mmCIF file with all atom_site columns, C-alpha atoms and ligand atoms in Angstrom:
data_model
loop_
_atom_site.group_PDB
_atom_site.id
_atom_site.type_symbol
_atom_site.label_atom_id
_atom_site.label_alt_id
_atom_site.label_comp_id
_atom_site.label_asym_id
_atom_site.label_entity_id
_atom_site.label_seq_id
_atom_site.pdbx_PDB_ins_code
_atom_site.Cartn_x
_atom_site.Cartn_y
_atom_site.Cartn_z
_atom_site.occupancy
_atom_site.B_iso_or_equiv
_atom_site.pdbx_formal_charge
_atom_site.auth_seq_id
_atom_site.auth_comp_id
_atom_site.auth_asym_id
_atom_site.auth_atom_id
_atom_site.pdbx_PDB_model_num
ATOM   1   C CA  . UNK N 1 1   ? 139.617 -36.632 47.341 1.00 0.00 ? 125  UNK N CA  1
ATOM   2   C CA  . UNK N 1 2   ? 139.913 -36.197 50.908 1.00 0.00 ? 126  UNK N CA  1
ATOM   3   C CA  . UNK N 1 3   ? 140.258 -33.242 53.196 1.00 0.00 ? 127  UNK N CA  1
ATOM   4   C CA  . UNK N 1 4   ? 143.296 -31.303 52.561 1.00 0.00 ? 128  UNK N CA  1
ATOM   5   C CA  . UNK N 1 5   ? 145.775 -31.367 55.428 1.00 0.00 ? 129  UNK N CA  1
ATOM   6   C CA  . UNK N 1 6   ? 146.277 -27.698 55.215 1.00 0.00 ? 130  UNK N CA  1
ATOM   7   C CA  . UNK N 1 7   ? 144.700 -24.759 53.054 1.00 0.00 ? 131  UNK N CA  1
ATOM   8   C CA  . UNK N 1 8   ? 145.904 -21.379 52.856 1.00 0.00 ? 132  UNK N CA  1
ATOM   9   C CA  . UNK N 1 9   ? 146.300 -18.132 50.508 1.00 0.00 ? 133  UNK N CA  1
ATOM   10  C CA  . UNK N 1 10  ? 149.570 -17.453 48.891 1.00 0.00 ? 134  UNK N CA  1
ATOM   11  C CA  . UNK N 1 11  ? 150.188 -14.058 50.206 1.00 0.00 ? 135  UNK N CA  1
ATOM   12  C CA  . UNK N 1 12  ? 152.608 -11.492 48.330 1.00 0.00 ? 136  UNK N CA  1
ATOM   13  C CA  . UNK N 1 13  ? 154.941 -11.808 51.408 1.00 0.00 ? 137  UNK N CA  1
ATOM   14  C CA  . UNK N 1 14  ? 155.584 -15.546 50.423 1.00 0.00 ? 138  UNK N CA  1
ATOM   15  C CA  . UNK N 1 15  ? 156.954 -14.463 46.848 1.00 0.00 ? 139  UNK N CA  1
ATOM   16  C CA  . UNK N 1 16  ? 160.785 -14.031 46.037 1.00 0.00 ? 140  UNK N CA  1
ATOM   17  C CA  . UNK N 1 17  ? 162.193 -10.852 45.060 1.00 0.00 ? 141  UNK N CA  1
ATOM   18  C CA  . UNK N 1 18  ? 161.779 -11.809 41.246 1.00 0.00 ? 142  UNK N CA  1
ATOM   19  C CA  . UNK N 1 19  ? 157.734 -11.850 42.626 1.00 0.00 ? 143  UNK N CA  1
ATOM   20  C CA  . UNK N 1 20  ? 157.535 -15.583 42.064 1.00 0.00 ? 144  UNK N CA  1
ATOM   21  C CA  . UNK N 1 21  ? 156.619 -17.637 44.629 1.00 0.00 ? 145  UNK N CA  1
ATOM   22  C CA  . UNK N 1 22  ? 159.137 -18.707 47.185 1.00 0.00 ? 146  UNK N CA  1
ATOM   23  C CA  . UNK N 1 23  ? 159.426 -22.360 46.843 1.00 0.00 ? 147  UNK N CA  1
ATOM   24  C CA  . UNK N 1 24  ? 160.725 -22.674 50.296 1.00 0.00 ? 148  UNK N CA  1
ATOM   25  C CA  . UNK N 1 25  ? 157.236 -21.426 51.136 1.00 0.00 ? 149  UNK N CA  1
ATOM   26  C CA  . UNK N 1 26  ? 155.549 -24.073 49.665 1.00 0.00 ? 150  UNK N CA  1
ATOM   27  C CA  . UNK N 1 27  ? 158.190 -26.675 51.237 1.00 0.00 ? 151  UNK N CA  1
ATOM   28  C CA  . UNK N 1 28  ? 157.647 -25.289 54.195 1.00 0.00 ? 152  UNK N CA  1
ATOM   29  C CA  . UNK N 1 29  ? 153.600 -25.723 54.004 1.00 0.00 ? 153  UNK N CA  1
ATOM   30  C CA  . UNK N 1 30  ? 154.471 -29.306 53.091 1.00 0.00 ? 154  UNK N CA  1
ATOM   31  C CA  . UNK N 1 31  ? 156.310 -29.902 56.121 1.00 0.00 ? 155  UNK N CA  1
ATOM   32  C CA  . UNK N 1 32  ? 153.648 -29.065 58.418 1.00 0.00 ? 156  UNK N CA  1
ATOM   33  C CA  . UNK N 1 33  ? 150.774 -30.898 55.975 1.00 0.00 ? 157  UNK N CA  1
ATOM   34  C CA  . UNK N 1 34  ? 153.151 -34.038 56.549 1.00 0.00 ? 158  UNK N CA  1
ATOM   35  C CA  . UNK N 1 35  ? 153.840 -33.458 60.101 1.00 0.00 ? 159  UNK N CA  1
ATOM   36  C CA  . UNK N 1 36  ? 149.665 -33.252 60.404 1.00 0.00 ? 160  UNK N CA  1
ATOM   37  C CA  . UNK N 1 37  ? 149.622 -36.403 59.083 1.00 0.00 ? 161  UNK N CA  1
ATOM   38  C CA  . UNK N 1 38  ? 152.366 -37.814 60.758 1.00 0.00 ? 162  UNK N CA  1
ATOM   39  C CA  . UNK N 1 39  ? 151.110 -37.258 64.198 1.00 0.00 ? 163  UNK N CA  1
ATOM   40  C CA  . UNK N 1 40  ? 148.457 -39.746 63.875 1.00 0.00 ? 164  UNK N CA  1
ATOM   41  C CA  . UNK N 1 41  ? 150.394 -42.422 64.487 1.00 0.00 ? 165  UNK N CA  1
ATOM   42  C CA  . UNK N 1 42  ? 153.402 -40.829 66.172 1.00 0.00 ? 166  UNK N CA  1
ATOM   43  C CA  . UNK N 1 43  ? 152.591 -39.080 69.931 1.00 0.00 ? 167  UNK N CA  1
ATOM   44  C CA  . UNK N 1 44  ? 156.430 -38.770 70.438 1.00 0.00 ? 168  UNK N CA  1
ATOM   45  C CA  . UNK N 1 45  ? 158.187 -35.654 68.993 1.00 0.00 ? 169  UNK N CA  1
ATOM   46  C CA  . UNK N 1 46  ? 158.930 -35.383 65.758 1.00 0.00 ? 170  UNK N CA  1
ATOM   47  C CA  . UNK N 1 47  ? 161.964 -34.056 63.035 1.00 0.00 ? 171  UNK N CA  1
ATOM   48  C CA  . UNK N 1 48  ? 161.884 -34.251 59.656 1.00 0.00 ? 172  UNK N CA  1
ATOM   49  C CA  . UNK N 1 49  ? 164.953 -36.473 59.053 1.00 0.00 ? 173  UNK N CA  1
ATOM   50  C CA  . UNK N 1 50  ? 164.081 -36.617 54.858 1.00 0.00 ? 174  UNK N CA  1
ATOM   51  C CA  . UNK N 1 51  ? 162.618 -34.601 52.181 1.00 0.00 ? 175  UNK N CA  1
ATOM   52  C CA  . UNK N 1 52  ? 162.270 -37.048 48.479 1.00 0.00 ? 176  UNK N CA  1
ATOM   53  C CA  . UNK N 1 53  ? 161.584 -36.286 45.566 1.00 0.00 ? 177  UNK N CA  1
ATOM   54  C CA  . UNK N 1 54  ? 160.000 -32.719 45.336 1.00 0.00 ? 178  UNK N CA  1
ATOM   55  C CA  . UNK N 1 55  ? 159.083 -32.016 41.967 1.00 0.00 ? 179  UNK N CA  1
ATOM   56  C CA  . UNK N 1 56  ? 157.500 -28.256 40.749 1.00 0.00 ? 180  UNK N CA  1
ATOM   57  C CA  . UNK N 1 57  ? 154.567 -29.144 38.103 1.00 0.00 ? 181  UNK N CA  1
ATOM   58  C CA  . UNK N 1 58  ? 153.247 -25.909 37.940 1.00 0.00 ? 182  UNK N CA  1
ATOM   59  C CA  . UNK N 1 59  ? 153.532 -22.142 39.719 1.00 0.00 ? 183  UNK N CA  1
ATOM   60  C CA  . UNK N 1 60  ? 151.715 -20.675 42.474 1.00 0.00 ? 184  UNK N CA  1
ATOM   61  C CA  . UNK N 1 61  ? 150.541 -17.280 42.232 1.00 0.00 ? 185  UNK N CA  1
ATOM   62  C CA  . UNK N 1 62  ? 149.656 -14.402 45.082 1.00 0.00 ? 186  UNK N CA  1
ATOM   63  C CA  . UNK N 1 63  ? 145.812 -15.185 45.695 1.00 0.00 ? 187  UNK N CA  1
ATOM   64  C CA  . UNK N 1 64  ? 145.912 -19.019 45.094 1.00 0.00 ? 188  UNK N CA  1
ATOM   65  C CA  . UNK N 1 65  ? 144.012 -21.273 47.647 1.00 0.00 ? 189  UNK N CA  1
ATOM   66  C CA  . UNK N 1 66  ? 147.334 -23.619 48.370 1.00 0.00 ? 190  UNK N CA  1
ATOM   67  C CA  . UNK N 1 67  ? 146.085 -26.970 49.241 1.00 0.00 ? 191  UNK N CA  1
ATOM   68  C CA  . UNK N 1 68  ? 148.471 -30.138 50.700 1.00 0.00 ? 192  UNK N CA  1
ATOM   69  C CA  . UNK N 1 69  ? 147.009 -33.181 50.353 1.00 0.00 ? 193  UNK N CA  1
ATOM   70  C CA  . UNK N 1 70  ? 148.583 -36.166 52.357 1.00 0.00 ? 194  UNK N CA  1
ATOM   71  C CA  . UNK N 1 71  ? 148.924 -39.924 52.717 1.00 0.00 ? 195  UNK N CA  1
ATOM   72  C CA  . UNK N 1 72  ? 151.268 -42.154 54.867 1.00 0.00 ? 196  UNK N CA  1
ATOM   73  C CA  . UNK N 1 73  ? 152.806 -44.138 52.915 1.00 0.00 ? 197  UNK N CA  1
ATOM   74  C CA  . UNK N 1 74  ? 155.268 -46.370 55.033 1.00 0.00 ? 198  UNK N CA  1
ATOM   75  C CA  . UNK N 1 75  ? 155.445 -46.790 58.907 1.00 0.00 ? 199  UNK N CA  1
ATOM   76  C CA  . UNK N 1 76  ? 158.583 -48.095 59.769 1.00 0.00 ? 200  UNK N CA  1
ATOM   77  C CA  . UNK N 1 77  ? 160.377 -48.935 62.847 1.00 0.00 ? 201  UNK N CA  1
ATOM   78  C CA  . UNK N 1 78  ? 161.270 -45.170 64.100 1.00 0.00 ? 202  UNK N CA  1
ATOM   79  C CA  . UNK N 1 79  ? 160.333 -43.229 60.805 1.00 0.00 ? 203  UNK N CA  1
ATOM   80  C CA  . UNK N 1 80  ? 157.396 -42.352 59.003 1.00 0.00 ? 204  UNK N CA  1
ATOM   81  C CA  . UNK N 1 81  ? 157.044 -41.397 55.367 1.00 0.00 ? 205  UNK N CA  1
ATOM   82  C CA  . UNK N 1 82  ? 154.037 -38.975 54.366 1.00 0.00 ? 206  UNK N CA  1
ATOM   83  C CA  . UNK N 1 83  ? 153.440 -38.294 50.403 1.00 0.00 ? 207  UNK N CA  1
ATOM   84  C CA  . UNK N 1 84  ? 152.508 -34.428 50.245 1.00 0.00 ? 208  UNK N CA  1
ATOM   85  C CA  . UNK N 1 85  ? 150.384 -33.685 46.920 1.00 0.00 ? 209  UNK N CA  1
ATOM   86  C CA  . UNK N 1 86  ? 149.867 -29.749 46.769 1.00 0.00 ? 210  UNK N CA  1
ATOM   87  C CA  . UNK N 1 87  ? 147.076 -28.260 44.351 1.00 0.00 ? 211  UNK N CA  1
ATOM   88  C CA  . UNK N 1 88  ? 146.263 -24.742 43.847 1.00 0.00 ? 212  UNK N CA  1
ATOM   89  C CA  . UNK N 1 89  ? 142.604 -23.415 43.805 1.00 0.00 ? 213  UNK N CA  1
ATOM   90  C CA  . UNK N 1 90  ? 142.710 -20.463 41.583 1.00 0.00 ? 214  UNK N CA  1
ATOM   91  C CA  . UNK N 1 91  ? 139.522 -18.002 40.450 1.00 0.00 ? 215  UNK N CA  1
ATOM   92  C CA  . UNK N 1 92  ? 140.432 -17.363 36.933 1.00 0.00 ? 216  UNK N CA  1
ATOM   93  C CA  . UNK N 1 93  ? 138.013 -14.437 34.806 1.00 0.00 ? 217  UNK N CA  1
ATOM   94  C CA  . UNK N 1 94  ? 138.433 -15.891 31.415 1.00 0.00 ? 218  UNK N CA  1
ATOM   95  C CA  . UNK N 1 95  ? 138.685 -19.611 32.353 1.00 0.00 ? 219  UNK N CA  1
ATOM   96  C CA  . UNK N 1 96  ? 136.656 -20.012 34.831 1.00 0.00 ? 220  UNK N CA  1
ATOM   97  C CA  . UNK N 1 97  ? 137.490 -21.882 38.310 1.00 0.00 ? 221  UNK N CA  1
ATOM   98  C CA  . UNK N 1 98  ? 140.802 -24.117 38.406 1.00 0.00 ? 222  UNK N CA  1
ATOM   99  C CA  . UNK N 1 99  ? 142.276 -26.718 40.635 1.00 0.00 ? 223  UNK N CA  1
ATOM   100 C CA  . UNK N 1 100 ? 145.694 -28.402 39.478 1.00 0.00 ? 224  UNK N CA  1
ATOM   101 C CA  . UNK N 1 101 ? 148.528 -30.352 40.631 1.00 0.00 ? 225  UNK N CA  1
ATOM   102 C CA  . UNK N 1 102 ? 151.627 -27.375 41.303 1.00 0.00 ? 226  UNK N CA  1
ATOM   103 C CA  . UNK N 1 103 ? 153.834 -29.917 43.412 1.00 0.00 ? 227  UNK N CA  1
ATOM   104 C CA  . UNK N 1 104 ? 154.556 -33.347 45.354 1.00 0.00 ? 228  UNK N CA  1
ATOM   105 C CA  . UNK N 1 105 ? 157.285 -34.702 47.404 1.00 0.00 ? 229  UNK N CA  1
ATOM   106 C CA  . UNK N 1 106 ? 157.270 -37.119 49.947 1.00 0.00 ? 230  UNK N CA  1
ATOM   107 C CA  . UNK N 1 107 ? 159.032 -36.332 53.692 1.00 0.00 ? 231  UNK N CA  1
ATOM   108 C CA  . UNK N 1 108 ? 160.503 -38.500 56.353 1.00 0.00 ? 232  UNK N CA  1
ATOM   109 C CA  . UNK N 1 109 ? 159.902 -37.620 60.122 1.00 0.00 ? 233  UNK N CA  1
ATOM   110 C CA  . UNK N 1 110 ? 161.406 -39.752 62.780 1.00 0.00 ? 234  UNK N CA  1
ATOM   111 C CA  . UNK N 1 111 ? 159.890 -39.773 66.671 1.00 0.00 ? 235  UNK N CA  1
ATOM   112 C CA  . UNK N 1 112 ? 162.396 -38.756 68.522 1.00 0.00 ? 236  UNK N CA  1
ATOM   113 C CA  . UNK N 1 113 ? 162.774 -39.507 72.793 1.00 0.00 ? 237  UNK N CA  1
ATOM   114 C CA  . UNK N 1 114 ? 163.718 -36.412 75.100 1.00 0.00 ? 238  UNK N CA  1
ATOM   115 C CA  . UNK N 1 115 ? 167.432 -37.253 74.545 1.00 0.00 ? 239  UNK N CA  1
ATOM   116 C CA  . UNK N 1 116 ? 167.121 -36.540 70.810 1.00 0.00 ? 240  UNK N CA  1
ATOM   117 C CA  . UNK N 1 117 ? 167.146 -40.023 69.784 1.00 0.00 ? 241  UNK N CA  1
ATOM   118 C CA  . UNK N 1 118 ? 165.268 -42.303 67.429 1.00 0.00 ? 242  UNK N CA  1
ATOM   119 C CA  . UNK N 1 119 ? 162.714 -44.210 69.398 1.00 0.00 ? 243  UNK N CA  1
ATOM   120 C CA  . UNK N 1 120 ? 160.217 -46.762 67.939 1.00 0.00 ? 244  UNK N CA  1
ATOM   121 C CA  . UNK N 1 121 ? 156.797 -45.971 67.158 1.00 0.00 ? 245  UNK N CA  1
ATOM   122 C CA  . UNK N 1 122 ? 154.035 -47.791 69.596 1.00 0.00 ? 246  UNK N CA  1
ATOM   123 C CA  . UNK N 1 123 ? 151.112 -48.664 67.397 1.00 0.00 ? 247  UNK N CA  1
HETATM 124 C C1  . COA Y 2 .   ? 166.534 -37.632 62.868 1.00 0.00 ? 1696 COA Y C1  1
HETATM 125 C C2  . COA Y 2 .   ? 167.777 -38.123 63.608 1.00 0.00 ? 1696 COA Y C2  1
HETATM 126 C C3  . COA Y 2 .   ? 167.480 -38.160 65.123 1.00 0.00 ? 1696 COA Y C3  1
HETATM 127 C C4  . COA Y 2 .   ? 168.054 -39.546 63.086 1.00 0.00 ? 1696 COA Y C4  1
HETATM 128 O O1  . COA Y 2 .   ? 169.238 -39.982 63.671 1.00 0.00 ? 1696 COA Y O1  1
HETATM 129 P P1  . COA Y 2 .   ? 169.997 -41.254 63.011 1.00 0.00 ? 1696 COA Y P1  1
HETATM 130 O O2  . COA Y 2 .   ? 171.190 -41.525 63.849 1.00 0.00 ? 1696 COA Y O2  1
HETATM 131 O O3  . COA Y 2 .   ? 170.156 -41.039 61.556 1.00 0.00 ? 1696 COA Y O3  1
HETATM 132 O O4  . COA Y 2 .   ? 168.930 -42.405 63.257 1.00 0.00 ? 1696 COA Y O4  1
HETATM 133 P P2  . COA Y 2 .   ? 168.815 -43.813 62.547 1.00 0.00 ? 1696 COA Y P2  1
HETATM 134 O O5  . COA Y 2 .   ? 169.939 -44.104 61.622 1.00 0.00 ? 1696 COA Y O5  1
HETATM 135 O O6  . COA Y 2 .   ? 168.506 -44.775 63.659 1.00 0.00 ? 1696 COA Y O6  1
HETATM 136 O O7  . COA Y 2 .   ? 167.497 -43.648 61.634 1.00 0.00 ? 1696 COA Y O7  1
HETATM 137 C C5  . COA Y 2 .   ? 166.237 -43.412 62.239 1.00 0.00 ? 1696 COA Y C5  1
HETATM 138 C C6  . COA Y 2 .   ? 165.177 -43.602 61.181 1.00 0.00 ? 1696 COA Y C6  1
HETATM 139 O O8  . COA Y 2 .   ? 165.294 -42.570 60.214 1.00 0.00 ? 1696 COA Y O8  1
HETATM 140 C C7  . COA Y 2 .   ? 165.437 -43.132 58.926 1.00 0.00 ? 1696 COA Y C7  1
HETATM 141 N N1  . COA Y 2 .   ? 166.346 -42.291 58.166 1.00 0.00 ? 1696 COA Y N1  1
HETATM 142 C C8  . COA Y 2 .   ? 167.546 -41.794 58.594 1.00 0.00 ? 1696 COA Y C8  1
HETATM 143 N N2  . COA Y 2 .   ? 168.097 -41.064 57.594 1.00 0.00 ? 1696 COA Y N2  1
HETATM 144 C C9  . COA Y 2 .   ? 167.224 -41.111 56.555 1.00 0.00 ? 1696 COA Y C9  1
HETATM 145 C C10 . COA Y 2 .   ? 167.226 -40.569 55.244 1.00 0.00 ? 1696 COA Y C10 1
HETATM 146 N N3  . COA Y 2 .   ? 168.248 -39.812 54.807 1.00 0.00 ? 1696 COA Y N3  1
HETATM 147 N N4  . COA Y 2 .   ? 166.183 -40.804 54.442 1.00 0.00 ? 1696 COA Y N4  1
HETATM 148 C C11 . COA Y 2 .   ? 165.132 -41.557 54.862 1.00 0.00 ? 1696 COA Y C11 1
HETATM 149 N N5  . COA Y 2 .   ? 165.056 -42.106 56.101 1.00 0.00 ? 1696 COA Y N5  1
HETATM 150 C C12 . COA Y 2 .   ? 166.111 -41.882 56.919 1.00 0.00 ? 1696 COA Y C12 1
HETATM 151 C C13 . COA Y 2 .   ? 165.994 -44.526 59.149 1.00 0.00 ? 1696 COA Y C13 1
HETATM 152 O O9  . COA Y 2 .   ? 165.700 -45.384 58.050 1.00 0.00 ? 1696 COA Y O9  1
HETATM 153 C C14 . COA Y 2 .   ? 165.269 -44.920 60.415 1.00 0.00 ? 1696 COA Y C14 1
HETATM 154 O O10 . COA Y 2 .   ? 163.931 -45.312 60.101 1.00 0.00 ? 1696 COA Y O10 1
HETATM 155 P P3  . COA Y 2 .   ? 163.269 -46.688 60.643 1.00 0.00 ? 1696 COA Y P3  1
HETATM 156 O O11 . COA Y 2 .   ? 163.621 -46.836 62.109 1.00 0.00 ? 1696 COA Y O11 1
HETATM 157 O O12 . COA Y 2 .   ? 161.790 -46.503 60.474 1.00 0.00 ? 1696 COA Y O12 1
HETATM 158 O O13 . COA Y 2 .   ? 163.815 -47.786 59.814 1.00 0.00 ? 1696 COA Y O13 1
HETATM 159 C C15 . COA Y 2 .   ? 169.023 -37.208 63.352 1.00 0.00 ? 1696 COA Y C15 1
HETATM 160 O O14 . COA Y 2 .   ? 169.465 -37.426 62.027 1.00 0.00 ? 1696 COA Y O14 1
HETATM 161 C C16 . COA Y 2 .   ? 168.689 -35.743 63.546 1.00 0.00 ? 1696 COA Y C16 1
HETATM 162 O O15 . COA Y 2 .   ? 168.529 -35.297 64.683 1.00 0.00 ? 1696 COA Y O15 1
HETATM 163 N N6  . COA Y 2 .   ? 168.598 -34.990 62.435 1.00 0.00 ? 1696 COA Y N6  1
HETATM 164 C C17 . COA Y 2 .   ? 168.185 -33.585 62.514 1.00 0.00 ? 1696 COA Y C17 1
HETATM 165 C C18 . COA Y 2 .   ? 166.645 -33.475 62.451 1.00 0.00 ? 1696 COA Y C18 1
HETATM 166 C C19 . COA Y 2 .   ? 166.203 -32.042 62.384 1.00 0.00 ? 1696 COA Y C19 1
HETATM 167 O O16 . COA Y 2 .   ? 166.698 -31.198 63.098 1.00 0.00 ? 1696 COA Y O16 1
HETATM 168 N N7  . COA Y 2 .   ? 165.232 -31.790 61.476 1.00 0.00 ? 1696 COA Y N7  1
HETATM 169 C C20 . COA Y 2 .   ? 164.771 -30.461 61.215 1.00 0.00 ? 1696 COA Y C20 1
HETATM 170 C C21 . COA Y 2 .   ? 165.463 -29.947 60.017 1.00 0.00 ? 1696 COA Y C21 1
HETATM 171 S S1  . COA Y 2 .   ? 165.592 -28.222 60.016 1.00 0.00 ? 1696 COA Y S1  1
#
């Protein structure tokens, strides 16, 4: 597996007031993990135009190492789309060290020109 495109802790200010973690969190993480990957073939400025098929495997919890994962996986005329895969590292007492799938989705970002428009990616 290759580098991750971001890694962070799940802090207790990312949880909801139930003290789960805020999924909106973990969208958000995904976001930037795709827009990581998204740059290296876009130099324009980008927006996030689509966000497919998120699923939630498993949770998060405060002190998880939150890893996103990504791949392009189309390059069309204006858009990109970047598959996010997000695993958890987690220290566990009883079962020793973890890492699992907790979520994937895949997001759309379009380059966009200084008038806010959809201009076409230059290889
Ligand atoms: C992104 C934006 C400029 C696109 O404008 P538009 O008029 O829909 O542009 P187009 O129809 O020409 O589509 C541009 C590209 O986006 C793709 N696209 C548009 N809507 C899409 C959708 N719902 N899902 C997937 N791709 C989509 C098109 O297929 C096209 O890709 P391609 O050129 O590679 O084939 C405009 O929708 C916008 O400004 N949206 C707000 C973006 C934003 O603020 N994001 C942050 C969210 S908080």
């Amino acid at each position: 597996m290759d580098h991750p495109a971001i890694k962070v802790i799940a802090m207790p200010s990312d949880t909801n007031p139930d003290g789960n973690m805020f999924g909106g969190w973990i969208v958000s993480m995904m976001d930037l993990a795709g827009a990581v990957e998204a740059r290296k073939v876009v130099h324009n400025n980008l927006v996030t135009v689509a966000i497919d098929n998120i699923v939630f495997h498993n949770p998060v919890f405060v002190g998880d190492c939150v890893e996103c994962y990504t791949k392009m996986e189309r390059i069309g005329r204006t858009s990109v789309t970047v598959k996010v895969d997000v695993f958890v590292q987690r220290k566990d007492r009883s079962k020793g060290d973890l890492k699992e799938k907790v979520t994937e989705g895949s997001f759309v970002f379009v380059a966009i020109g200084a008038d806010r428009r959809p201009v076409p990616i230059v290889p």
